[in-house]
Protein backbone atom coordinates (compact mmCIF):
# COMPACT_ATOMS: atom_id res chain seq x y z
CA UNK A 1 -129.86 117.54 204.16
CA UNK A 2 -132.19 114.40 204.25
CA UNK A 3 -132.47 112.26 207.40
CA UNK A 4 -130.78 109.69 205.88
CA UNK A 5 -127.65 111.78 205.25
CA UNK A 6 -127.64 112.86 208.75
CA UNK A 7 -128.47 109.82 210.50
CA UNK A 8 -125.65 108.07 208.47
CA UNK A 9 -123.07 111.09 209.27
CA UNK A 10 -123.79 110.06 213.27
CA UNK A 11 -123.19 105.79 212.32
CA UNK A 12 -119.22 106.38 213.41
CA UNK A 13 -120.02 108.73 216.74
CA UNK A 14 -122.64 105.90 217.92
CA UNK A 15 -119.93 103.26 216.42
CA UNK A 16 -117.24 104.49 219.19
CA UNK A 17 -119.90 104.87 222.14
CA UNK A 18 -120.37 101.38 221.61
CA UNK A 19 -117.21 100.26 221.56
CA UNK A 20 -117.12 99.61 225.40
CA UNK A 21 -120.03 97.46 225.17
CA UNK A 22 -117.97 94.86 223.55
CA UNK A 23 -114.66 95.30 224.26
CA UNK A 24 -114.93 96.09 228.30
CA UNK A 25 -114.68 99.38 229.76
CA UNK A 26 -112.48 102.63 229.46
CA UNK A 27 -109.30 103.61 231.82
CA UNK A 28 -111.73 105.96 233.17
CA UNK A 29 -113.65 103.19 234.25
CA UNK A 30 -112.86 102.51 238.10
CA UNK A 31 -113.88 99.89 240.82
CA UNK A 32 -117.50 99.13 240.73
CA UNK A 33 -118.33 98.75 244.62
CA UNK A 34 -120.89 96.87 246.74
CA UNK A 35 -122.66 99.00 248.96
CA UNK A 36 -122.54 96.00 251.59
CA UNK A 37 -120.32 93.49 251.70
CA UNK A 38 -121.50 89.97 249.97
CA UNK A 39 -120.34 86.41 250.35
CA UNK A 40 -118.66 85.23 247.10
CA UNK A 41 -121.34 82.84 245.84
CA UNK A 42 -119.81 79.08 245.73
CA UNK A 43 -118.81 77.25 242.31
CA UNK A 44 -117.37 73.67 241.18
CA UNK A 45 -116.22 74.32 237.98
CA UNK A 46 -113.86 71.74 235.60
CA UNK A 47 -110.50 73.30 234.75
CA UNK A 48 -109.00 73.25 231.39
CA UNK A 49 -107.37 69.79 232.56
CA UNK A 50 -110.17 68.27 233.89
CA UNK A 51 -110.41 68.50 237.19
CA UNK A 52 -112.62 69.94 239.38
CA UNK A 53 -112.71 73.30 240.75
CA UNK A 54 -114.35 74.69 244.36
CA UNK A 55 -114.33 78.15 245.90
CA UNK A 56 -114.58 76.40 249.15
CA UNK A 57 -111.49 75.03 248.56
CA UNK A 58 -109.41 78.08 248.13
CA UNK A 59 -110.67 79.43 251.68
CA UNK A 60 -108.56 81.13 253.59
CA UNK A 61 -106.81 82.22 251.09
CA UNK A 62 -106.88 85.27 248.96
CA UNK A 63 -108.88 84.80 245.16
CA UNK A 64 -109.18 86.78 242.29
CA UNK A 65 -111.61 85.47 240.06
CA UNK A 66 -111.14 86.94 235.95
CA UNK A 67 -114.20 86.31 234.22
CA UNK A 68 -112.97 86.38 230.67
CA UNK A 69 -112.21 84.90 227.27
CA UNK A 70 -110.01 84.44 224.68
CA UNK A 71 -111.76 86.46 221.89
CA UNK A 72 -112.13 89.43 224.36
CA UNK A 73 -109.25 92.04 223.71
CA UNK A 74 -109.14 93.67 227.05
CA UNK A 75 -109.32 89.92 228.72
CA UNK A 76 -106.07 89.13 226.91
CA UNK A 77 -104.23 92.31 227.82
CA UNK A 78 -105.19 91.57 231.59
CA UNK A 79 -103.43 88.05 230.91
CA UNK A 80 -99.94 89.20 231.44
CA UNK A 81 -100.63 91.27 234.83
CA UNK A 82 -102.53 88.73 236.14
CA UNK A 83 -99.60 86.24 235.26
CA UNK A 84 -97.05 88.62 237.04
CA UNK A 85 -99.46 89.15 240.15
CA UNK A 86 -99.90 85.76 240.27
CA UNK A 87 -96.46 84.81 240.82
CA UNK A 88 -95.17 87.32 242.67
CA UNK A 89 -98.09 86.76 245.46
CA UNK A 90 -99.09 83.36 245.11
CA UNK A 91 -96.49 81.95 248.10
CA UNK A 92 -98.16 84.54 250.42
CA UNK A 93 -101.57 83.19 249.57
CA UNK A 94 -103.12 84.36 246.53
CA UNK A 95 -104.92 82.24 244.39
CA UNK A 96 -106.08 83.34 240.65
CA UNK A 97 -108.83 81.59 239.16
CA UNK A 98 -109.71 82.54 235.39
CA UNK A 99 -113.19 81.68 234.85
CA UNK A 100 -113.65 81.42 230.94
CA UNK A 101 -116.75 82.36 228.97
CA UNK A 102 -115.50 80.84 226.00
CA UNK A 103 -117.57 78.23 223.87
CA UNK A 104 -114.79 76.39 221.77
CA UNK A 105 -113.14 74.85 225.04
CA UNK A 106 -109.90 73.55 222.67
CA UNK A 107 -109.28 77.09 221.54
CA UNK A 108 -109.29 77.92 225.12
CA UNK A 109 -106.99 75.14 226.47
CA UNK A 110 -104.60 76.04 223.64
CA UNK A 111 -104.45 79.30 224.24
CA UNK A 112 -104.04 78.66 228.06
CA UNK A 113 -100.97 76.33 226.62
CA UNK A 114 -99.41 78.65 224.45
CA UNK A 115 -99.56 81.92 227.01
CA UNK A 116 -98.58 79.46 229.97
CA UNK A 117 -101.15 80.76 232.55
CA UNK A 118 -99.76 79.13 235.54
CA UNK A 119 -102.93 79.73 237.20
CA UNK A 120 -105.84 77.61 237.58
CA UNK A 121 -108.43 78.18 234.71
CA UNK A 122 -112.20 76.92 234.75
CA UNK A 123 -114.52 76.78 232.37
CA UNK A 124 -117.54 78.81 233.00
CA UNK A 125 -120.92 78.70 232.58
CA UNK A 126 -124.62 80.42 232.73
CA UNK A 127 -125.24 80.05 236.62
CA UNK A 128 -121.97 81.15 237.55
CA UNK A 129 -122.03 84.10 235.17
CA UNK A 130 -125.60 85.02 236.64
CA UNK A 131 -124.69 84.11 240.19
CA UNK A 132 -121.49 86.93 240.13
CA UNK A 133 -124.00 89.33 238.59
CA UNK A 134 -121.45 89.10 234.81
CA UNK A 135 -122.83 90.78 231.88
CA UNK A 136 -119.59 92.51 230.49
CA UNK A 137 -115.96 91.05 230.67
CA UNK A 138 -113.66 91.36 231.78
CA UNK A 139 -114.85 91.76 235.16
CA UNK A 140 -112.36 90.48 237.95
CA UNK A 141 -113.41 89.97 241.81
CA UNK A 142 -111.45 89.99 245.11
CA UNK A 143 -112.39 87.30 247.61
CA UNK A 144 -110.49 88.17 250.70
CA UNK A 145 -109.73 84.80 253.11
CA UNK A 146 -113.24 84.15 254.66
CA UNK A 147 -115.12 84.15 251.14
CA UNK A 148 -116.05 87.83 251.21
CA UNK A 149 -116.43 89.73 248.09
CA UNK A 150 -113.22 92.59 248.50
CA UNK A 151 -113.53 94.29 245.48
CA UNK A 152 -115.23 94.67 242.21
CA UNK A 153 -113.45 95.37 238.52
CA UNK A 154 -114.77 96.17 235.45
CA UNK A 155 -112.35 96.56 232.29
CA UNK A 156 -108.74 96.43 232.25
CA UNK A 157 -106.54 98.88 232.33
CA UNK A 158 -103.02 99.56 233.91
CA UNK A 159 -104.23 101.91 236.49
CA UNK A 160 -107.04 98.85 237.47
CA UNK A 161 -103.98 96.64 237.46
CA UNK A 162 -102.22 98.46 239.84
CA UNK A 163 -105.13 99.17 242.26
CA UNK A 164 -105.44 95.31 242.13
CA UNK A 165 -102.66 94.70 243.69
CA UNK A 166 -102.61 97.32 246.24
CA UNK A 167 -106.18 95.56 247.15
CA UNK A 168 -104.04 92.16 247.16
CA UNK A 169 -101.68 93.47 249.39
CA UNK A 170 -103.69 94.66 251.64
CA UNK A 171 -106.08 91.51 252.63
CA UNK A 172 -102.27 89.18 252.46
CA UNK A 173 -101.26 91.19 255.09
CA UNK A 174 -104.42 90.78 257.00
């Protein structure tokens, strides 16, 4: 058999290893955690109607930040959980903040439109990608009330959902 043959025979097995490169990680995937606990690095960001943004602003109360977009599947399964989380905690003190790695920023307001994200959504950029340490999305953070970095997701799955909100739970009742 000529190297060719066999090196194109292995194209789909190296095809599906690299699948989580793009599209976020596997359900086996599980909380990526700090050895030491970290400050959540500060932000003003514009949200998709213009305003203006702050971490600082949201202290004392509970954050999770979504690092996503709209062309990421994994981001947009998230959407829905995040939605439901959202409202079910948000009069104890949660606040959601999608930050949005998207370039086209009407696709992204109309998308925010049409799925009715009732949370705030910003619109992200280089520093705060490199200041949260993102290089895959999704990738969602816990900021518990005095700015400290909680917990650490990368992917989406169910399971992460539900560990999400046990994590949530946990710091509102603090």
């Amino acid at each position: 058999m000529t190297t060719l043959r066999r090196g194109l025979k292995l194209l789909p097995l190296l095809f599906l290893l690299a699948l989580p490169l793009f599209y976020g990680c596997s359900d086996s995937d599980k909380t990526s955690k700090a050895s030491a606990p970290r400050s959540a690095p500060e932000f003003t960001l514009e949200d998709v109607a213009g305003n203006m943004v702050s971490l600082s602003e949201l202290k004392g109360k509970v954050v999770l930040l979504d690092f996503w977009a709209t062309w990421c599947p994994p981001c947009r399964e998230s959407i829905p959980h995040l939605v439901k989380t959202y409202n079910r905690y948000k009069d104890q003190g949660l606040e959601v903040v999608g930050v949005s790695l998207d370039t086209n920023i009407g696709d992204l307001k109309s998308y925010v439109i049409s799925k009715k994200i009732p949370y705030k959504v910003v619109i992200g950029n280089q520093q705060v990608k490199v200041a949260y340490g993102v290089s895959s999305i999704p990738r969602m953070f816990i900021v518990d009330r005095n700015g400290v970095i909680s917990a650490d997701y990368l992917g989406f799955s169910s399971s992460i959902g539900d560990e999400m909100e046990a994590k949530i739970e946990t710091l509102l009742a603090q």
